[in-house]
Backbone as a printed PyTorch tensor [residue, N CA C, xyz], in Angstrom:
tensor([[[  1.6800,  14.1500, -16.1780],
         [  1.2420,  12.8430, -16.7110],
         [  2.3610,  12.1570, -16.7290]],

        [[  2.3980,  10.8470, -16.8910],
         [  3.8120,  10.3460, -16.7230],
         [  3.7520,   9.2780, -18.6650]],

        [[  4.7710,   9.4320, -18.9890],
         [  4.6030,   9.0900, -20.4040],
         [  4.9540,   7.4020, -20.6620]],

        [[  4.9780,   7.3590, -21.7590],
         [  5.0510,   5.6230, -21.8360],
         [  6.8230,   5.1260, -21.7120]],

        [[  7.3780,   6.4510, -21.2150],
         [  8.6740,   5.5280, -21.3470],
         [  9.3440,   5.3600, -19.4740]],

        [[  8.7440,   7.0400, -19.2890],
         [  8.8160,   7.2280, -17.5280],
         [  7.7930,   5.8720, -16.8660]],

        [[  6.6800,   5.8600, -17.8840],
         [  5.4920,   4.5650, -17.0370],
         [  6.1630,   2.9430, -16.9980]],

        [[  7.6160,   2.9040, -17.9470],
         [  7.6120,   1.1000, -18.1800],
         [  8.8050,   1.4550, -17.4230]],

        [[  9.5280,   2.5550, -16.4000],
         [ 10.7690,   2.3720, -15.9900],
         [ 10.4660,   2.6130, -14.8370]],

        [[  8.9790,   2.5820, -14.4090],
         [  9.0000,   3.0580, -12.3500],
         [  7.9170,   1.6790, -12.9050]],

        [[  7.2010,   0.5580, -13.7500],
         [  7.2200,   0.0800, -13.8270],
         [  8.3560,  -1.4540, -13.4270]],

        [[  9.0460,  -1.5270, -13.9320],
         [  9.9070,  -1.9300, -13.9580],
         [ 10.6370,  -1.5420, -12.1740]],

        [[ 10.4070,  -0.9550, -12.1280],
         [ 11.2640,  -0.6450, -10.8280],
         [ 10.2650,  -1.3880, -10.0250]],

        [[  9.2820,  -1.4370,  -9.7760],
         [  8.3510,  -2.4330,  -8.8130],
         [  8.6640,  -3.4800,  -8.6830]],

        [[  8.8110,  -3.4610, -10.4040],
         [  8.9420,  -5.6800, -10.6380],
         [ 10.2060,  -6.1880, -10.0380]],

        [[ 11.2630,  -4.7730,  -9.9650],
         [ 12.5620,  -5.7040,  -9.1220],
         [ 12.4340,  -5.2590,  -7.6650]],

        [[ 11.2100,  -4.6100,  -7.5490],
         [ 11.2480,  -4.0150,  -5.5200],
         [ 10.5400,  -5.2960,  -5.1750]],

        [[ 10.0390,  -5.8830,  -5.7250],
         [  8.9350,  -6.9960,  -5.3360],
         [  9.8530,  -8.2830,  -6.1270]],

        [[ 10.4500,  -7.8240,  -6.4450],
         [ 11.4130,  -9.7280,  -6.8200],
         [ 12.3680,  -9.6740,  -5.7530]],

        [[ 12.6750,  -8.1090,  -4.8360],
         [ 13.1170,  -8.0830,  -4.0220],
         [ 13.0630,  -8.0330,  -2.5490]],

        [[ 11.9230,  -8.0810,  -2.7570],
         [ 11.2460,  -8.3710,  -0.7220],
         [ 10.0930,  -9.6460,  -0.8330]],

        [[ 11.2270,  -9.6720,   0.4860],
         [ 10.3510, -11.2500,   1.2840],
         [  9.2990, -11.7620,   0.9910]],

        [[  9.1120, -12.6600,   0.3140],
         [  7.7900, -13.0540,   0.1280],
         [  6.7120, -13.6610,   1.0060]],

        [[  7.6640, -13.7100,   2.3800],
         [  6.5240, -14.8880,   3.0730],
         [  6.4360, -13.5190,   4.2490]],

        [[  5.9370, -12.7650,   3.2750],
         [  4.7320, -12.1090,   4.0940],
         [  3.4300, -13.1950,   5.0520]],

        [[  3.2420, -14.0720,   4.5680],
         [  1.8190, -14.6860,   5.3690],
         [  2.6050, -14.8810,   6.4320]],

        [[  3.4340, -14.8780,   6.7540],
         [  4.1230, -15.0120,   8.4380],
         [  4.5500, -13.8700,   8.5640]],

        [[  3.7220, -12.6170,   8.3760],
         [  4.1290, -11.6910,   9.7200],
         [  2.8520, -11.2890,   9.8510]],

        [[  3.6820, -10.5100,  11.0180],
         [  1.8150, -10.7130,  11.9850],
         [  1.0250,  -8.7110,  12.0880]],

        [[  0.4680,  -8.3510,  12.4380],
         [ -0.1940,  -7.5170,  12.2280],
         [ -0.2770,  -6.2130,  12.6640]],

        [[  1.0780,  -6.0540,  13.5440],
         [  1.9180,  -5.1760,  14.2370],
         [  3.1360,  -5.0010,  12.8340]],

        [[  3.3320,  -6.2410,  11.9580],
         [  4.3490,  -5.7980,  11.2040],
         [  4.1640,  -5.7510,  10.3850]],

        [[  3.0710,  -5.5200,   9.4520],
         [  1.7070,  -4.7650,   8.5010],
         [  1.7680,  -3.5380,   9.0900]],

        [[  1.3990,  -2.5090,   9.7680],
         [  0.6110,  -1.3490,  10.3770],
         [  2.6500,  -0.8660,  10.4320]],

        [[  3.5470,  -1.4180,  10.6550],
         [  4.3590,  -0.7780,  10.6270],
         [  5.3620,  -0.2530,   9.2560]],

        [[  5.5750,  -1.8200,   7.9080],
         [  5.5400,  -1.4160,   7.0840],
         [  3.9910,  -0.3280,   6.2470]],

        [[  3.0650,  -0.1630,   6.3820],
         [  2.3820,   0.6060,   5.5120],
         [  2.6010,   2.2580,   6.0310]],

        [[  2.5900,   2.1980,   7.8950],
         [  2.8160,   2.9200,   8.1930],
         [  4.1950,   4.1740,   7.1500]],

        [[  5.4820,   2.6120,   7.0010],
         [  6.6300,   3.4360,   6.6610],
         [  6.6440,   3.9440,   5.1620]],

        [[  5.2560,   3.3160,   3.9930],
         [  5.5530,   3.5710,   2.9580],
         [  5.1280,   4.8520,   2.7020]],

        [[  4.1940,   4.9220,   3.9400],
         [  3.1580,   6.4300,   3.6990],
         [  3.5080,   7.3060,   3.9980]],

        [[  4.6890,   7.2240,   5.0250],
         [  5.3540,   8.4240,   5.0490],
         [  6.6860,   8.7210,   4.9530]],

        [[  7.0700,   7.5800,   3.8330],
         [  8.3930,   7.8930,   2.0650],
         [  8.3400,   8.0610,   0.9550]],

        [[  6.8880,   7.1530,   0.9650],
         [  6.2170,   7.5870,  -0.4020],
         [  5.3530,   9.1840,  -0.6120]],

        [[  4.6870,   9.0940,   0.0860],
         [  3.5870,   9.2180,   0.0710],
         [  3.8370,  10.9170,   0.8710]],

        [[  4.6740,  11.5670,   2.0200],
         [  5.2520,  12.3280,   2.1980],
         [  3.8900,  12.2720,   3.1210]],

        [[  3.8210,  11.3860,   3.8220],
         [  2.3550,  11.9430,   5.2330],
         [  3.1840,  11.7920,   6.5860]],

        [[  2.6410,  12.9430,   7.0990],
         [  3.3250,  12.9140,   8.0210],
         [  3.0350,  11.3440,   9.5850]],

        [[  4.6930,  11.3080,   9.9570],
         [  4.0460,  10.3570,  10.3690],
         [  2.9740,  10.2210,  12.1340]],

        [[  3.5000,  11.3100,  12.5240],
         [  2.0030,  11.4970,  13.7530],
         [  0.4270,  11.9420,  13.5630]],

        [[  0.4380,  11.8930,  11.3490],
         [ -0.5270,  12.1380,  11.0150],
         [ -1.1850,  10.3700,  10.8080]],

        [[ -0.5270,   9.5040,  10.9820],
         [ -0.7870,   7.7400,  10.4440],
         [ -1.5470,   7.6360,  11.9690]],

        [[ -2.4480,   7.8460,  11.7700],
         [ -3.4570,   7.1330,  13.0190],
         [ -4.4240,   6.2730,  12.4510]],

        [[ -4.3400,   5.2240,  13.1970],
         [ -5.7890,   3.9110,  13.3540],
         [ -7.0140,   5.2580,  12.5600]],

        [[ -7.3370,   5.9180,  12.9440],
         [ -9.0760,   6.4870,  13.1910],
         [ -8.3730,   7.8230,  12.1020]],

        [[ -7.3700,   8.0980,  10.8940],
         [ -6.9470,   8.3950,  10.1180],
         [ -8.0400,   8.6560,   9.3220]],

        [[ -8.5820,   9.2900,   7.9060],
         [ -8.9200,   9.4100,   6.9100],
         [ -8.2090,   9.0070,   5.5660]],

        [[ -8.3030,   8.2120,   4.7900],
         [ -7.3610,   8.1350,   3.6360],
         [ -7.3110,   9.6150,   3.1890]],

        [[ -8.0520,   9.8850,   2.4950],
         [ -8.9100,  10.7710,   1.6320],
         [ -8.5590,  11.7150,   2.2200]],

        [[ -8.4630,  12.6050,   4.2040],
         [ -7.7760,  13.8220,   3.9590],
         [ -6.5990,  13.6630,   4.3500]],

        [[ -6.2510,  12.3620,   5.0410],
         [ -4.7650,  12.0780,   5.3710],
         [ -4.1580,  12.5720,   4.6350]],

        [[ -3.9300,  11.8040,   3.7140],
         [ -3.1340,  11.0830,   2.5020],
         [ -3.0820,  12.0020,   0.7700]],

        [[ -4.5580,  12.6930,   1.1390],
         [ -4.4380,  13.9590,   0.2260],
         [ -4.4700,  13.0380,  -0.5940]],

        [[ -4.9670,  12.4040,  -1.3120],
         [ -5.1720,  11.3050,  -2.5770],
         [ -6.3780,  12.0000,  -3.7990]],

        [[ -4.9410,  12.0040,  -4.7890],
         [ -6.4490,  11.7320,  -5.6950],
         [ -6.3170,  10.6340,  -7.0190]],

        [[ -6.6870,  10.2640,  -7.7020],
         [ -7.1860,   9.1670,  -8.7160],
         [ -5.5230,   8.8130,  -8.5480]],

        [[ -4.1770,   9.6530,  -9.8300],
         [ -3.2100,   8.8870,  -9.3120],
         [ -2.4380,   8.3380,  -8.3620]],

        [[ -2.3440,   9.6150,  -7.3350],
         [ -2.0090,   8.7480,  -6.0930],
         [ -2.7360,   7.5300,  -5.9270]],

        [[ -3.8890,   7.0560,  -6.0680],
         [ -4.3760,   5.6220,  -5.5570],
         [ -4.0720,   4.5770,  -6.2440]],

        [[ -3.5130,   5.0080,  -7.4210],
         [ -2.6440,   3.7950,  -8.4910],
         [ -1.5350,   3.3660,  -7.7590]],

        [[ -0.9920,   5.0090,  -7.5190],
         [  0.7050,   4.7200,  -6.6990],
         [  0.5370,   3.9260,  -5.2900]],

        [[ -0.4830,   3.9750,  -4.8130],
         [ -0.6700,   3.3330,  -3.6240],
         [ -0.9020,   1.6270,  -4.1550]],

        [[ -1.6980,   1.8750,  -4.9460],
         [ -2.2040,  -0.3540,  -5.5250],
         [ -0.7310,  -0.9210,  -5.8380]],

        [[ -0.0040,  -0.0920,  -6.4060],
         [  1.8770,  -0.3090,  -6.8880],
         [  1.9260,  -0.2430,  -5.3510]],

        [[  2.5470,   0.5860,  -4.1970],
         [  3.2950,   0.5580,  -3.1750],
         [  2.3500,  -1.0170,  -2.3860]],

        [[  0.9510,  -1.3400,  -2.3640],
         [  0.8590,  -2.4690,  -1.8510],
         [  1.2250,  -3.8560,  -2.4250]],

        [[  1.0800,  -3.5080,  -3.5070],
         [  1.9190,  -5.1490,  -4.2140],
         [  3.0940,  -5.2590,  -4.0650]],

        [[  4.0330,  -4.0790,  -3.6340],
         [  5.2500,  -4.5180,  -4.5340],
         [  5.3950,  -4.4440,  -2.6960]],

        [[  4.6680,  -4.1110,  -1.3670],
         [  5.2760,  -4.3500,  -0.4470],
         [  4.7900,  -5.9050,  -0.0240]],

        [[  3.8910,  -6.0050,  -0.5000],
         [  3.3060,  -7.4490,   0.0080],
         [  2.8710,  -8.0890,  -0.4260]],

        [[  2.7000,  -8.2630,  -2.5330],
         [  3.2590,  -9.4100,  -3.1680],
         [  2.0650,  -9.8720,  -3.5670]],

        [[  1.2410,  -9.1320,  -3.4960],
         [ -0.8160,  -9.5500,  -3.8330],
         [ -1.2420,  -8.1340,  -4.6190]],

        [[ -2.0290,  -8.3430,  -5.6530],
         [ -2.6350,  -8.0080,  -6.4570],
         [ -3.4980,  -7.0670,  -6.0850]],

        [[ -3.7200,  -6.0560,  -5.9490],
         [ -5.2400,  -5.0580,  -5.6730],
         [ -6.0730,  -4.2840,  -6.6940]],

        [[ -7.3420,  -4.9660,  -6.5310],
         [ -8.3390,  -4.0960,  -7.4150],
         [ -8.8260,  -3.4180,  -7.1020]],

        [[ -8.5630,  -2.2440,  -7.8500],
         [ -9.2600,  -0.6600,  -7.9060],
         [-10.3900,  -0.4850,  -6.3530]],

        [[-11.5420,  -1.2280,  -7.1870],
         [-12.2270,  -1.0460,  -6.6600],
         [-12.9580,  -1.6300,  -4.8470]],

        [[-11.5900,  -2.3630,  -4.3810],
         [-11.2660,  -2.6550,  -3.1550],
         [-11.1780,  -1.1170,  -1.8930]],

        [[-10.8590,  -0.2490,  -2.9980],
         [-10.7540,   0.8490,  -2.2930],
         [-11.3590,   1.7780,  -1.7270]],

        [[-12.5850,   1.1430,  -2.5830],
         [-14.1610,   1.6830,  -2.1500],
         [-14.4210,   1.7650,  -0.6170]],

        [[-14.3080,   0.7210,  -0.2200],
         [-14.8650,   0.2770,   1.0860],
         [-13.9290,   0.2960,   2.1920]],

        [[-12.8770,   1.4760,   1.8190],
         [-11.7470,   1.5140,   3.0570],
         [-11.8440,   3.1580,   3.1080]],

        [[-12.4690,   3.6690,   4.3320],
         [-12.2850,   5.0980,   4.8880],
         [-11.1390,   5.6690,   5.4670]],

        [[-10.6980,   4.4210,   6.4020],
         [ -9.6130,   5.0700,   7.6810],
         [ -8.8030,   3.9130,   7.7480]],

        [[ -7.5290,   4.1600,   7.7250],
         [ -6.0110,   4.0390,   7.9510],
         [ -6.4740,   2.9180,   8.4570]],

        [[ -7.2320,   2.5260,   9.0150],
         [ -7.1690,   0.8490,  10.2680],
         [ -7.8960,   0.3170,   8.9080]],

        [[ -8.8350,   0.8480,   7.9110],
         [ -9.4600,   0.0410,   7.6190],
         [ -8.2850,  -1.0840,   6.3710]],

        [[ -7.1710,   0.0910,   6.2220],
         [ -6.5200,  -0.1180,   5.2670],
         [ -5.5460,  -0.7700,   6.0320]],

        [[ -4.9880,  -1.2530,   6.9640],
         [ -4.3770,  -2.1120,   7.7820],
         [ -5.2370,  -3.5110,   7.7160]],

        [[ -6.2790,  -3.5440,   7.7370],
         [ -7.1550,  -4.8880,   7.9200],
         [ -7.1220,  -5.2170,   6.9150]],

        [[ -7.5410,  -4.5330,   5.7120],
         [ -8.3510,  -4.4980,   4.1930],
         [ -6.2340,  -5.6110,   4.1720]],

        [[ -5.1820,  -5.1720,   3.8770],
         [ -4.2230,  -5.8710,   3.8330],
         [ -3.7890,  -7.1570,   4.7780]],

        [[ -3.9850,  -7.3600,   5.7680],
         [ -4.1610,  -7.9970,   7.0040],
         [ -5.3520,  -9.3990,   6.3300]],

        [[ -5.9170,  -8.5300,   5.7590],
         [ -7.4320, -10.0080,   5.2830],
         [ -6.3310, -10.7540,   4.3750]],

        [[ -5.8750,  -9.8130,   3.3050],
         [ -5.1750, -10.4140,   2.1460],
         [ -4.2880, -11.0970,   2.5090]],

        [[ -3.7270, -11.2600,   3.7690],
         [ -2.7810, -11.9000,   4.0320],
         [ -3.1210, -12.6400,   4.7840]],

        [[ -3.9620, -13.4190,   4.9140],
         [ -4.9190, -13.7720,   5.6150],
         [ -3.8930, -14.1470,   7.3130]],

        [[ -3.4490, -13.3330,   7.9840],
         [ -3.4320, -12.6950,   9.1770],
         [ -4.7770, -11.9890,  10.0720]],

        [[ -4.5130, -12.6110,  11.7570],
         [ -5.5570, -12.2850,  12.7450],
         [ -5.1300, -10.6240,  13.0340]],

        [[ -6.9800,  -9.9320,  12.7330],
         [ -6.9910,  -8.4190,  13.2580],
         [ -7.0420,  -8.6540,  14.7790]],

        [[ -5.7310,  -7.9950,  15.3110],
         [ -5.7090,  -7.9530,  16.6500],
         [ -5.8150,  -6.3200,  17.0640]],

        [[ -5.7440,  -5.6790,  16.3870],
         [ -5.9560,  -4.5770,  17.1360],
         [ -6.9310,  -4.3830,  16.9980]]])
């Protein structure tokens, strides 16, 4: 479990990343969203890229526990610049649901 110092360091790092992120995500298309999500799933969550398919389930593919969901929320916020409510994950079962959620929040047409 994170102590206060480590948590503050992580939070500060994410704020800096968010500040340095191109916040013109509204100009992203669906494929750019998919690519960015796949990249941080592979890098930050060490998911094998070949396992990241639209039909793959979040829980089984990512093997997420409750702390991982918090990390996933932070990753979304830092990569896409919007706040996520933890309860939003209740409706997400597949990685495609995850793509579509981000696209919807960024007002991008879902075309895949």
